[in-house]
mmCIF file with all atom_site columns, C-alpha atoms in Angstrom:
data_model
loop_
_atom_site.group_PDB
_atom_site.id
_atom_site.type_symbol
_atom_site.label_atom_id
_atom_site.label_alt_id
_atom_site.label_comp_id
_atom_site.label_asym_id
_atom_site.label_entity_id
_atom_site.label_seq_id
_atom_site.pdbx_PDB_ins_code
_atom_site.Cartn_x
_atom_site.Cartn_y
_atom_site.Cartn_z
_atom_site.occupancy
_atom_site.B_iso_or_equiv
_atom_site.pdbx_formal_charge
_atom_site.auth_seq_id
_atom_site.auth_comp_id
_atom_site.auth_asym_id
_atom_site.auth_atom_id
_atom_site.pdbx_PDB_model_num
ATOM 1   C CA . LYS A 1 1   ? -7.761  15.157  -7.260  1.00 0.00 ? 1   LYS A CA 1
ATOM 2   C CA . GLN A 1 2   ? -5.519  12.183  -8.609  1.00 0.00 ? 2   GLN A CA 1
ATOM 3   C CA . GLU A 1 3   ? -8.142  9.367   -9.900  1.00 0.00 ? 3   GLU A CA 1
ATOM 4   C CA . VAL A 1 4   ? -6.466  5.722   -10.246 1.00 0.00 ? 4   VAL A CA 1
ATOM 5   C CA . THR A 1 5   ? -8.356  2.986   -12.534 1.00 0.00 ? 5   THR A CA 1
ATOM 6   C CA . GLN A 1 6   ? -7.736  -0.407  -13.031 1.00 0.00 ? 6   GLN A CA 1
ATOM 7   C CA . ILE A 1 7   ? -9.421  -2.781  -15.434 1.00 0.00 ? 7   ILE A CA 1
ATOM 8   C CA . PRO A 1 8   ? -10.888 -5.233  -15.420 1.00 0.00 ? 8   PRO A CA 1
ATOM 9   C CA . ALA A 1 9   ? -12.014 -6.237  -12.184 1.00 0.00 ? 9   ALA A CA 1
ATOM 10  C CA . ALA A 1 10  ? -11.983 -9.667  -12.391 1.00 0.00 ? 10  ALA A CA 1
ATOM 11  C CA . LEU A 1 11  ? -9.987  -12.103 -14.752 1.00 0.00 ? 11  LEU A CA 1
ATOM 12  C CA . SER A 1 12  ? -10.478 -15.828 -14.827 1.00 0.00 ? 12  SER A CA 1
ATOM 13  C CA . VAL A 1 13  ? -7.398  -17.836 -16.894 1.00 0.00 ? 13  VAL A CA 1
ATOM 14  C CA . PRO A 1 14  ? -6.511  -21.376 -17.790 1.00 0.00 ? 14  PRO A CA 1
ATOM 15  C CA . GLU A 1 15  ? -2.866  -21.785 -16.134 1.00 0.00 ? 15  GLU A CA 1
ATOM 16  C CA . GLY A 1 16  ? -0.341  -20.907 -18.959 1.00 0.00 ? 16  GLY A CA 1
ATOM 17  C CA . GLU A 1 17  ? -1.941  -18.106 -20.410 1.00 0.00 ? 17  GLU A CA 1
ATOM 18  C CA . ASN A 1 18  ? -0.436  -14.976 -20.710 1.00 0.00 ? 18  ASN A CA 1
ATOM 19  C CA . LEU A 1 19  ? -2.479  -11.971 -19.632 1.00 0.00 ? 19  LEU A CA 1
ATOM 20  C CA . VAL A 1 20  ? -2.654  -7.987  -19.254 1.00 0.00 ? 20  VAL A CA 1
ATOM 21  C CA . LEU A 1 21  ? -4.280  -6.100  -16.332 1.00 0.00 ? 21  LEU A CA 1
ATOM 22  C CA . ASN A 1 22  ? -4.385  -2.350  -17.083 1.00 0.00 ? 22  ASN A CA 1
ATOM 23  C CA . CYS A 1 23  ? -4.055  0.807   -14.890 1.00 0.00 ? 23  CYS A CA 1
ATOM 24  C CA . SER A 1 24  ? -4.567  4.118   -15.355 1.00 0.00 ? 24  SER A CA 1
ATOM 25  C CA . PHE A 1 25  ? -4.139  7.903   -13.634 1.00 0.00 ? 25  PHE A CA 1
ATOM 26  C CA . THR A 1 26  ? -5.645  11.123  -14.573 1.00 0.00 ? 26  THR A CA 1
ATOM 27  C CA . ASP A 1 27  ? -3.153  13.305  -13.595 1.00 0.00 ? 27  ASP A CA 1
ATOM 28  C CA . SER A 1 28  ? 0.131   12.670  -14.866 1.00 0.00 ? 28  SER A CA 1
ATOM 29  C CA . ALA A 1 29  ? 2.134   14.980  -13.170 1.00 0.00 ? 29  ALA A CA 1
ATOM 30  C CA . ILE A 1 30  ? 3.692   11.567  -10.918 1.00 0.00 ? 30  ILE A CA 1
ATOM 31  C CA . TYR A 1 31  ? 6.852   10.608  -9.259  1.00 0.00 ? 31  TYR A CA 1
ATOM 32  C CA . ASN A 1 32  ? 6.312   6.596   -9.568  1.00 0.00 ? 32  ASN A CA 1
ATOM 33  C CA . LEU A 1 33  ? 4.493   3.954   -10.018 1.00 0.00 ? 33  LEU A CA 1
ATOM 34  C CA . GLN A 1 34  ? 4.368   0.733   -8.147  1.00 0.00 ? 34  GLN A CA 1
ATOM 35  C CA . TRP A 1 35  ? 2.248   -2.238  -8.919  1.00 0.00 ? 35  TRP A CA 1
ATOM 36  C CA . PHE A 1 36  ? 1.423   -4.459  -5.547  1.00 0.00 ? 36  PHE A CA 1
ATOM 37  C CA . ARG A 1 37  ? 0.327   -7.569  -5.247  1.00 0.00 ? 37  ARG A CA 1
ATOM 38  C CA . GLN A 1 38  ? -2.469  -9.025  -1.890  1.00 0.00 ? 38  GLN A CA 1
ATOM 39  C CA . ASP A 1 39  ? -3.429  -12.312 -0.758  1.00 0.00 ? 39  ASP A CA 1
ATOM 40  C CA . PRO A 1 40  ? -6.666  -12.521 1.127   1.00 0.00 ? 40  PRO A CA 1
ATOM 41  C CA . GLY A 1 41  ? -6.396  -10.856 4.393   1.00 0.00 ? 41  GLY A CA 1
ATOM 42  C CA . LYS A 1 42  ? -2.726  -10.808 3.624   1.00 0.00 ? 42  LYS A CA 1
ATOM 43  C CA . GLY A 1 43  ? -0.604  -7.333  3.402   1.00 0.00 ? 43  GLY A CA 1
ATOM 44  C CA . LEU A 1 44  ? 0.880   -6.028  0.236   1.00 0.00 ? 44  LEU A CA 1
ATOM 45  C CA . THR A 1 45  ? 3.780   -7.146  -1.889  1.00 0.00 ? 45  THR A CA 1
ATOM 46  C CA . SER A 1 46  ? 5.317   -5.079  -3.996  1.00 0.00 ? 46  SER A CA 1
ATOM 47  C CA . LEU A 1 47  ? 6.000   -6.427  -7.343  1.00 0.00 ? 47  LEU A CA 1
ATOM 48  C CA . LEU A 1 48  ? 7.634   -3.620  -9.446  1.00 0.00 ? 48  LEU A CA 1
ATOM 49  C CA . LEU A 1 49  ? 8.285   -0.583  -9.156  1.00 0.00 ? 49  LEU A CA 1
ATOM 50  C CA . ILE A 1 50  ? 8.688   1.951   -12.354 1.00 0.00 ? 50  ILE A CA 1
ATOM 51  C CA . GLN A 1 51  ? 10.199  6.155   -11.883 1.00 0.00 ? 51  GLN A CA 1
ATOM 52  C CA . SER A 1 52  ? 8.435   8.137   -14.128 1.00 0.00 ? 52  SER A CA 1
ATOM 53  C CA . SER A 1 53  ? 11.382  8.859   -16.550 1.00 0.00 ? 53  SER A CA 1
ATOM 54  C CA . GLN A 1 54  ? 11.253  4.808   -17.240 1.00 0.00 ? 54  GLN A CA 1
ATOM 55  C CA . ARG A 1 55  ? 9.435   2.974   -19.987 1.00 0.00 ? 55  ARG A CA 1
ATOM 56  C CA . GLU A 1 56  ? 9.483   -0.398  -18.158 1.00 0.00 ? 56  GLU A CA 1
ATOM 57  C CA . GLN A 1 57  ? 10.331  -2.887  -15.450 1.00 0.00 ? 57  GLN A CA 1
ATOM 58  C CA . THR A 1 58  ? 10.937  -6.668  -15.388 1.00 0.00 ? 58  THR A CA 1
ATOM 59  C CA . SER A 1 59  ? 10.847  -9.309  -12.930 1.00 0.00 ? 59  SER A CA 1
ATOM 60  C CA . GLY A 1 60  ? 10.820  -12.918 -13.739 1.00 0.00 ? 60  GLY A CA 1
ATOM 61  C CA . ARG A 1 61  ? 7.744   -13.180 -15.524 1.00 0.00 ? 61  ARG A CA 1
ATOM 62  C CA . LEU A 1 62  ? 6.118   -9.783  -14.675 1.00 0.00 ? 62  LEU A CA 1
ATOM 63  C CA . ASN A 1 63  ? 6.710   -6.794  -17.340 1.00 0.00 ? 63  ASN A CA 1
ATOM 64  C CA . ALA A 1 64  ? 5.583   -3.937  -16.249 1.00 0.00 ? 64  ALA A CA 1
ATOM 65  C CA . SER A 1 65  ? 5.075   -0.549  -18.525 1.00 0.00 ? 65  SER A CA 1
ATOM 66  C CA . LEU A 1 66  ? 4.097   2.754   -18.197 1.00 0.00 ? 66  LEU A CA 1
ATOM 67  C CA . ASP A 1 67  ? 3.350   5.376   -20.664 1.00 0.00 ? 67  ASP A CA 1
ATOM 68  C CA . LYS A 1 68  ? 3.192   8.561   -18.449 1.00 0.00 ? 68  LYS A CA 1
ATOM 69  C CA . SER A 1 69  ? 1.784   11.117  -20.412 1.00 0.00 ? 69  SER A CA 1
ATOM 70  C CA . SER A 1 70  ? -1.158  9.065   -21.151 1.00 0.00 ? 70  SER A CA 1
ATOM 71  C CA . GLY A 1 71  ? -1.858  7.997   -17.627 1.00 0.00 ? 71  GLY A CA 1
ATOM 72  C CA . ARG A 1 72  ? -1.306  4.547   -18.130 1.00 0.00 ? 72  ARG A CA 1
ATOM 73  C CA . SER A 1 73  ? 0.623   1.386   -17.171 1.00 0.00 ? 73  SER A CA 1
ATOM 74  C CA . THR A 1 74  ? 0.054   -2.444  -17.872 1.00 0.00 ? 74  THR A CA 1
ATOM 75  C CA . LEU A 1 75  ? 1.302   -5.524  -16.048 1.00 0.00 ? 75  LEU A CA 1
ATOM 76  C CA . TYR A 1 76  ? 2.205   -8.530  -18.618 1.00 0.00 ? 76  TYR A CA 1
ATOM 77  C CA . ILE A 1 77  ? 1.882   -11.549 -16.544 1.00 0.00 ? 77  ILE A CA 1
ATOM 78  C CA . ALA A 1 78  ? 3.694   -14.304 -18.650 1.00 0.00 ? 78  ALA A CA 1
ATOM 79  C CA . ALA A 1 79  ? 2.426   -17.875 -18.390 1.00 0.00 ? 79  ALA A CA 1
ATOM 80  C CA . SER A 1 80  ? -0.028  -17.598 -15.459 1.00 0.00 ? 80  SER A CA 1
ATOM 81  C CA . GLN A 1 81  ? -0.052  -20.133 -12.716 1.00 0.00 ? 81  GLN A CA 1
ATOM 82  C CA . PRO A 1 82  ? -2.413  -21.159 -9.727  1.00 0.00 ? 82  PRO A CA 1
ATOM 83  C CA . GLY A 1 83  ? -0.207  -19.474 -7.384  1.00 0.00 ? 83  GLY A CA 1
ATOM 84  C CA . ASP A 1 84  ? -0.043  -15.645 -9.236  1.00 0.00 ? 84  ASP A CA 1
ATOM 85  C CA . SER A 1 85  ? -3.730  -15.999 -8.071  1.00 0.00 ? 85  SER A CA 1
ATOM 86  C CA . ALA A 1 86  ? -4.574  -12.982 -5.872  1.00 0.00 ? 86  ALA A CA 1
ATOM 87  C CA . THR A 1 87  ? -5.451  -8.784  -6.279  1.00 0.00 ? 87  THR A CA 1
ATOM 88  C CA . TYR A 1 88  ? -3.250  -6.499  -8.112  1.00 0.00 ? 88  TYR A CA 1
ATOM 89  C CA . LEU A 1 89  ? -3.267  -3.697  -6.905  1.00 0.00 ? 89  LEU A CA 1
ATOM 90  C CA . CYS A 1 90  ? -1.167  -0.274  -8.907  1.00 0.00 ? 90  CYS A CA 1
ATOM 91  C CA . ALA A 1 91  ? -0.739  2.847   -7.282  1.00 0.00 ? 91  ALA A CA 1
ATOM 92  C CA . VAL A 1 92  ? 0.833   6.282   -7.841  1.00 0.00 ? 92  VAL A CA 1
ATOM 93  C CA . ARG A 1 93  ? 3.077   8.406   -5.982  1.00 0.00 ? 93  ARG A CA 1
ATOM 94  C CA . GLU A 1 94  ? 1.755   11.892  -6.292  1.00 0.00 ? 94  GLU A CA 1
ATOM 95  C CA . GLU A 1 95  ? 4.419   14.522  -6.605  1.00 0.00 ? 95  GLU A CA 1
ATOM 96  C CA . ARG A 1 96  ? 3.647   16.988  -3.747  1.00 0.00 ? 96  ARG A CA 1
ATOM 97  C CA . MET A 1 97  ? 5.764   19.439  -1.502  1.00 0.00 ? 97  MET A CA 1
ATOM 98  C CA . GLU A 1 98  ? 5.813   17.570  2.197   1.00 0.00 ? 98  GLU A CA 1
ATOM 99  C CA . TYR A 1 99  ? 7.730   15.167  2.502   1.00 0.00 ? 99  TYR A CA 1
ATOM 100 C CA . GLY A 1 100 ? 7.264   11.202  2.466   1.00 0.00 ? 100 GLY A CA 1
ATOM 101 C CA . ASN A 1 101 ? 5.177   9.524   -0.203  1.00 0.00 ? 101 ASN A CA 1
ATOM 102 C CA . LYS A 1 102 ? 1.788   9.727   -0.742  1.00 0.00 ? 102 LYS A CA 1
ATOM 103 C CA . LEU A 1 103 ? 0.482   6.500   -2.671  1.00 0.00 ? 103 LEU A CA 1
ATOM 104 C CA . VAL A 1 104 ? -2.885  6.592   -4.581  1.00 0.00 ? 104 VAL A CA 1
ATOM 105 C CA . PHE A 1 105 ? -4.148  2.971   -5.009  1.00 0.00 ? 105 PHE A CA 1
ATOM 106 C CA . GLY A 1 106 ? -6.331  1.790   -7.951  1.00 0.00 ? 106 GLY A CA 1
ATOM 107 C CA . ALA A 1 107 ? -9.210  -0.680  -6.812  1.00 0.00 ? 107 ALA A CA 1
ATOM 108 C CA . GLY A 1 108 ? -7.463  -3.580  -8.007  1.00 0.00 ? 108 GLY A CA 1
ATOM 109 C CA . THR A 1 109 ? -7.625  -6.504  -10.195 1.00 0.00 ? 109 THR A CA 1
ATOM 110 C CA . ILE A 1 110 ? -8.689  -9.497  -8.849  1.00 0.00 ? 110 ILE A CA 1
ATOM 111 C CA . LEU A 1 111 ? -7.063  -12.748 -10.743 1.00 0.00 ? 111 LEU A CA 1
ATOM 112 C CA . ARG A 1 112 ? -7.860  -16.426 -10.295 1.00 0.00 ? 112 ARG A CA 1
ATOM 113 C CA . VAL A 1 113 ? -5.958  -19.000 -12.453 1.00 0.00 ? 113 VAL A CA 1
ATOM 114 C CA . LYS A 1 114 ? -6.703  -21.887 -13.314 1.00 0.00 ? 114 LYS A CA 1
ATOM 115 C CA . SER A 1 115 ? -5.351  -25.207 -12.838 1.00 0.00 ? 115 SER A CA 1
ATOM 116 C CA . ASP B 2 1   ? 15.314  -8.414  4.626   1.00 0.00 ? 1   ASP B CA 1
ATOM 117 C CA . THR B 2 2   ? 12.647  -6.644  3.580   1.00 0.00 ? 2   THR B CA 1
ATOM 118 C CA . GLU B 2 3   ? 10.284  -7.468  6.039   1.00 0.00 ? 3   GLU B CA 1
ATOM 119 C CA . VAL B 2 4   ? 7.965   -4.930  7.839   1.00 0.00 ? 4   VAL B CA 1
ATOM 120 C CA . THR B 2 5   ? 6.417   -6.792  10.819  1.00 0.00 ? 5   THR B CA 1
ATOM 121 C CA . GLN B 2 6   ? 3.085   -5.946  12.615  1.00 0.00 ? 6   GLN B CA 1
ATOM 122 C CA . THR B 2 7   ? 1.704   -7.070  15.938  1.00 0.00 ? 7   THR B CA 1
ATOM 123 C CA . PRO B 2 8   ? -1.207  -8.074  17.013  1.00 0.00 ? 8   PRO B CA 1
ATOM 124 C CA . LYS B 2 9   ? -2.192  -9.482  13.810  1.00 0.00 ? 9   LYS B CA 1
ATOM 125 C CA . HIS B 2 10  ? -5.840  -9.229  14.917  1.00 0.00 ? 10  HIS B CA 1
ATOM 126 C CA . LEU B 2 11  ? -7.235  -6.956  17.562  1.00 0.00 ? 11  LEU B CA 1
ATOM 127 C CA . VAL B 2 12  ? -10.859 -7.242  18.822  1.00 0.00 ? 12  VAL B CA 1
ATOM 128 C CA . MET B 2 13  ? -11.708 -3.959  21.169  1.00 0.00 ? 13  MET B CA 1
ATOM 129 C CA . GLY B 2 14  ? -14.783 -2.043  22.472  1.00 0.00 ? 14  GLY B CA 1
ATOM 130 C CA . MET B 2 15  ? -15.752 1.462   21.795  1.00 0.00 ? 15  MET B CA 1
ATOM 131 C CA . THR B 2 16  ? -14.382 2.554   24.794  1.00 0.00 ? 16  THR B CA 1
ATOM 132 C CA . ASN B 2 17  ? -10.790 0.382   25.491  1.00 0.00 ? 17  ASN B CA 1
ATOM 133 C CA . LYS B 2 18  ? -7.876  1.659   24.273  1.00 0.00 ? 18  LYS B CA 1
ATOM 134 C CA . LYS B 2 19  ? -5.260  0.029   22.394  1.00 0.00 ? 19  LYS B CA 1
ATOM 135 C CA . SER B 2 20  ? -2.006  0.396   20.217  1.00 0.00 ? 20  SER B CA 1
ATOM 136 C CA . LEU B 2 21  ? -0.690  -1.358  17.120  1.00 0.00 ? 21  LEU B CA 1
ATOM 137 C CA . LYS B 2 22  ? 2.508   -1.596  16.653  1.00 0.00 ? 22  LYS B CA 1
ATOM 138 C CA . CYS B 2 23  ? 5.306   -1.568  13.860  1.00 0.00 ? 23  CYS B CA 1
ATOM 139 C CA . GLU B 2 24  ? 8.704   -2.323  13.582  1.00 0.00 ? 24  GLU B CA 1
ATOM 140 C CA . GLN B 2 25  ? 11.238  -2.242  10.596  1.00 0.00 ? 25  GLN B CA 1
ATOM 141 C CA . HIS B 2 26  ? 15.117  -3.148  10.738  1.00 0.00 ? 26  HIS B CA 1
ATOM 142 C CA . MET B 2 27  ? 15.296  -1.947  7.260   1.00 0.00 ? 27  MET B CA 1
ATOM 143 C CA . GLY B 2 28  ? 16.953  1.403   8.627   1.00 0.00 ? 28  GLY B CA 1
ATOM 144 C CA . HIS B 2 29  ? 13.626  3.082   6.410   1.00 0.00 ? 29  HIS B CA 1
ATOM 145 C CA . ARG B 2 30  ? 13.728  7.019   7.580   1.00 0.00 ? 30  ARG B CA 1
ATOM 146 C CA . ALA B 2 31  ? 9.714   7.117   6.280   1.00 0.00 ? 31  ALA B CA 1
ATOM 147 C CA . MET B 2 32  ? 6.618   5.172   7.841   1.00 0.00 ? 32  MET B CA 1
ATOM 148 C CA . TYR B 2 33  ? 3.118   4.644   7.055   1.00 0.00 ? 33  TYR B CA 1
ATOM 149 C CA . TRP B 2 34  ? -0.056  4.261   8.595   1.00 0.00 ? 34  TRP B CA 1
ATOM 150 C CA . TYR B 2 35  ? -2.711  3.037   5.464   1.00 0.00 ? 35  TYR B CA 1
ATOM 151 C CA . LYS B 2 36  ? -6.121  1.809   6.470   1.00 0.00 ? 36  LYS B CA 1
ATOM 152 C CA . GLN B 2 37  ? -7.914  -0.925  4.263   1.00 0.00 ? 37  GLN B CA 1
ATOM 153 C CA . LYS B 2 38  ? -11.765 -1.664  4.606   1.00 0.00 ? 38  LYS B CA 1
ATOM 154 C CA . ALA B 2 39  ? -12.730 -5.204  3.200   1.00 0.00 ? 39  ALA B CA 1
ATOM 155 C CA . LYS B 2 40  ? -12.491 -5.026  -1.040  1.00 0.00 ? 40  LYS B CA 1
ATOM 156 C CA . LYS B 2 41  ? -11.475 -1.433  -0.784  1.00 0.00 ? 41  LYS B CA 1
ATOM 157 C CA . PRO B 2 42  ? -8.042  0.129   -1.703  1.00 0.00 ? 42  PRO B CA 1
ATOM 158 C CA . PRO B 2 43  ? -5.599  0.916   0.762   1.00 0.00 ? 43  PRO B CA 1
ATOM 159 C CA . GLU B 2 44  ? -5.832  4.560   2.024   1.00 0.00 ? 44  GLU B CA 1
ATOM 160 C CA . LEU B 2 45  ? -3.268  6.699   3.642   1.00 0.00 ? 45  LEU B CA 1
ATOM 161 C CA . MET B 2 46  ? -3.494  8.100   7.338   1.00 0.00 ? 46  MET B CA 1
ATOM 162 C CA . PHE B 2 47  ? -0.423  9.313   8.354   1.00 0.00 ? 47  PHE B CA 1
ATOM 163 C CA . VAL B 2 48  ? 3.624   9.014   7.371   1.00 0.00 ? 48  VAL B CA 1
ATOM 164 C CA . TYR B 2 49  ? 6.534   9.985   9.319   1.00 0.00 ? 49  TYR B CA 1
ATOM 165 C CA . SER B 2 50  ? 9.654   11.343  7.739   1.00 0.00 ? 50  SER B CA 1
ATOM 166 C CA . TYR B 2 51  ? 12.701  11.375  10.051  1.00 0.00 ? 51  TYR B CA 1
ATOM 167 C CA . GLU B 2 52  ? 10.458  10.760  12.752  1.00 0.00 ? 52  GLU B CA 1
ATOM 168 C CA . LYS B 2 53  ? 8.415   13.392  12.303  1.00 0.00 ? 53  LYS B CA 1
ATOM 169 C CA . LEU B 2 54  ? 4.875   13.609  11.389  1.00 0.00 ? 54  LEU B CA 1
ATOM 170 C CA . SER B 2 55  ? 4.848   15.001  7.568   1.00 0.00 ? 55  SER B CA 1
ATOM 171 C CA . ILE B 2 56  ? 1.456   13.884  6.616   1.00 0.00 ? 56  ILE B CA 1
ATOM 172 C CA . ASN B 2 57  ? -1.913  13.532  8.456   1.00 0.00 ? 57  ASN B CA 1
ATOM 173 C CA . GLU B 2 58  ? -4.565  13.082  6.010   1.00 0.00 ? 58  GLU B CA 1
ATOM 174 C CA . SER B 2 59  ? -7.200  14.477  8.021   1.00 0.00 ? 59  SER B CA 1
ATOM 175 C CA . VAL B 2 60  ? -7.399  11.350  10.702  1.00 0.00 ? 60  VAL B CA 1
ATOM 176 C CA . PRO B 2 61  ? -9.940  11.769  13.287  1.00 0.00 ? 61  PRO B CA 1
ATOM 177 C CA . SER B 2 62  ? -7.931  11.709  16.909  1.00 0.00 ? 62  SER B CA 1
ATOM 178 C CA . ARG B 2 63  ? -9.494  8.880   18.214  1.00 0.00 ? 63  ARG B CA 1
ATOM 179 C CA . PHE B 2 64  ? -6.115  7.972   15.802  1.00 0.00 ? 64  PHE B CA 1
ATOM 180 C CA . SER B 2 65  ? -2.985  8.646   17.468  1.00 0.00 ? 65  SER B CA 1
ATOM 181 C CA . PRO B 2 66  ? 0.783   7.838   15.864  1.00 0.00 ? 66  PRO B CA 1
ATOM 182 C CA . GLU B 2 67  ? 3.639   7.538   17.868  1.00 0.00 ? 67  GLU B CA 1
ATOM 183 C CA . CYS B 2 68  ? 7.282   6.997   16.180  1.00 0.00 ? 68  CYS B CA 1
ATOM 184 C CA . PRO B 2 69  ? 9.404   6.464   19.295  1.00 0.00 ? 69  PRO B CA 1
ATOM 185 C CA . ASN B 2 70  ? 12.326  5.903   17.028  1.00 0.00 ? 70  ASN B CA 1
ATOM 186 C CA . SER B 2 71  ? 13.034  4.979   13.285  1.00 0.00 ? 71  SER B CA 1
ATOM 187 C CA . SER B 2 72  ? 12.471  1.455   13.991  1.00 0.00 ? 72  SER B CA 1
ATOM 188 C CA . LEU B 2 73  ? 9.376   2.010   15.483  1.00 0.00 ? 73  LEU B CA 1
ATOM 189 C CA . LEU B 2 74  ? 5.646   2.959   14.604  1.00 0.00 ? 74  LEU B CA 1
ATOM 190 C CA . ASN B 2 75  ? 2.733   2.721   16.912  1.00 0.00 ? 75  ASN B CA 1
ATOM 191 C CA . LEU B 2 76  ? -1.171  3.770   16.198  1.00 0.00 ? 76  LEU B CA 1
ATOM 192 C CA . HIS B 2 77  ? -2.741  4.596   19.715  1.00 0.00 ? 77  HIS B CA 1
ATOM 193 C CA . LEU B 2 78  ? -6.673  3.681   19.570  1.00 0.00 ? 78  LEU B CA 1
ATOM 194 C CA . HIS B 2 79  ? -9.096  5.270   21.584  1.00 0.00 ? 79  HIS B CA 1
ATOM 195 C CA . ALA B 2 80  ? -12.841 5.412   21.801  1.00 0.00 ? 80  ALA B CA 1
ATOM 196 C CA . LEU B 2 81  ? -12.971 3.765   18.033  1.00 0.00 ? 81  LEU B CA 1
ATOM 197 C CA . GLN B 2 82  ? -16.628 3.544   16.282  1.00 0.00 ? 82  GLN B CA 1
ATOM 198 C CA . PRO B 2 83  ? -17.536 0.230   14.757  1.00 0.00 ? 83  PRO B CA 1
ATOM 199 C CA . GLU B 2 84  ? -16.843 1.839   10.894  1.00 0.00 ? 84  GLU B CA 1
ATOM 200 C CA . ASP B 2 85  ? -13.057 2.097   12.419  1.00 0.00 ? 85  ASP B CA 1
ATOM 201 C CA . SER B 2 86  ? -12.747 -1.565  11.658  1.00 0.00 ? 86  SER B CA 1
ATOM 202 C CA . ALA B 2 87  ? -10.342 -2.619  8.715   1.00 0.00 ? 87  ALA B CA 1
ATOM 203 C CA . LEU B 2 88  ? -6.856  -3.938  8.057   1.00 0.00 ? 88  LEU B CA 1
ATOM 204 C CA . TYR B 2 89  ? -4.454  -1.456  9.286   1.00 0.00 ? 89  TYR B CA 1
ATOM 205 C CA . LEU B 2 90  ? -1.399  -2.078  7.097   1.00 0.00 ? 90  LEU B CA 1
ATOM 206 C CA . CYS B 2 91  ? 2.035   -0.794  7.918   1.00 0.00 ? 91  CYS B CA 1
ATOM 207 C CA . ALA B 2 92  ? 4.299   -0.007  5.528   1.00 0.00 ? 92  ALA B CA 1
ATOM 208 C CA . SER B 2 93  ? 8.081   2.343   4.850   1.00 0.00 ? 93  SER B CA 1
ATOM 209 C CA . SER B 2 94  ? 10.527  3.047   2.448   1.00 0.00 ? 94  SER B CA 1
ATOM 210 C CA . GLN B 2 95  ? 13.954  4.674   2.375   1.00 0.00 ? 95  GLN B CA 1
ATOM 211 C CA . GLY B 2 96  ? 12.910  8.195   2.430   1.00 0.00 ? 96  GLY B CA 1
ATOM 212 C CA . HIS B 2 97  ? 11.131  10.619  0.832   1.00 0.00 ? 97  HIS B CA 1
ATOM 213 C CA . LEU B 2 98  ? 12.751  10.465  -2.477  1.00 0.00 ? 98  LEU B CA 1
ATOM 214 C CA . SER B 2 99  ? 10.667  9.388   -5.219  1.00 0.00 ? 99  SER B CA 1
ATOM 215 C CA . GLY B 2 100 ? 12.966  6.170   -6.242  1.00 0.00 ? 100 GLY B CA 1
ATOM 216 C CA . ASN B 2 101 ? 12.198  4.259   -3.216  1.00 0.00 ? 101 ASN B CA 1
ATOM 217 C CA . THR B 2 102 ? 9.825   1.421   -2.696  1.00 0.00 ? 102 THR B CA 1
ATOM 218 C CA . ILE B 2 103 ? 7.414   1.384   -0.391  1.00 0.00 ? 103 ILE B CA 1
ATOM 219 C CA . TYR B 2 104 ? 6.999   -1.618  1.744   1.00 0.00 ? 104 TYR B CA 1
ATOM 220 C CA . PHE B 2 105 ? 4.273   -3.238  3.185   1.00 0.00 ? 105 PHE B CA 1
ATOM 221 C CA . GLY B 2 106 ? 3.510   -5.221  6.605   1.00 0.00 ? 106 GLY B CA 1
ATOM 222 C CA . GLU B 2 107 ? 1.097   -8.004  6.603   1.00 0.00 ? 107 GLU B CA 1
ATOM 223 C CA . GLY B 2 108 ? -1.496  -5.675  8.575   1.00 0.00 ? 108 GLY B CA 1
ATOM 224 C CA . SER B 2 109 ? -3.189  -5.738  11.848  1.00 0.00 ? 109 SER B CA 1
ATOM 225 C CA . TRP B 2 110 ? -7.316  -6.826  11.403  1.00 0.00 ? 110 TRP B CA 1
ATOM 226 C CA . LEU B 2 111 ? -9.126  -4.626  13.855  1.00 0.00 ? 111 LEU B CA 1
ATOM 227 C CA . THR B 2 112 ? -12.839 -5.320  14.937  1.00 0.00 ? 112 THR B CA 1
ATOM 228 C CA . VAL B 2 113 ? -14.477 -2.776  17.195  1.00 0.00 ? 113 VAL B CA 1
ATOM 229 C CA . VAL B 2 114 ? -17.253 -3.965  18.820  1.00 0.00 ? 114 VAL B CA 1
#
């Protein structure tokens, strides 16, 4: 059974710092990995999607890497801002025979950026 | 437009009530999903519809009944729920079942069962 772990569970940093969020998964048979952001009481916003054949994806101040063989992904946030404060979730899509995506989520990292 | 719209945003229902959650997307996506998220926990998959057919049911109790009337709409019918079913219910969609598809989530419906 696929298990996804995110470290740290919570992180508090001053504004302007560069930071790294970690995600690990136990079964390397994945199609892709997706990073999401969730604000309190809200839905999930997709940040980056990395295919299993890719090593990294970038969007603005965000960079996500994937090492499928070792079961690891990192989300790098450059020059953090208070508006980045949220819960960050990583999710892997399992290889399954059925149609449809099954995402297995990590428990998330709660990020607080202090001004 | 990458919007998935869910209604209502908040729902309070008694254990004998029948209610429905609704989800709509106009991105031409052919796969739609229901996830359940308890407080401080990650989302958990409930159902997947692919091309308007139920393709995955994650052993969800029958008091939850999904329906996909057309490719843009997804409903979740609720009946005889328990207080422990109180949670945030998230709808999502993607272009299809292919690996390259980003999954887009709605804002969710907060359900409280009293």
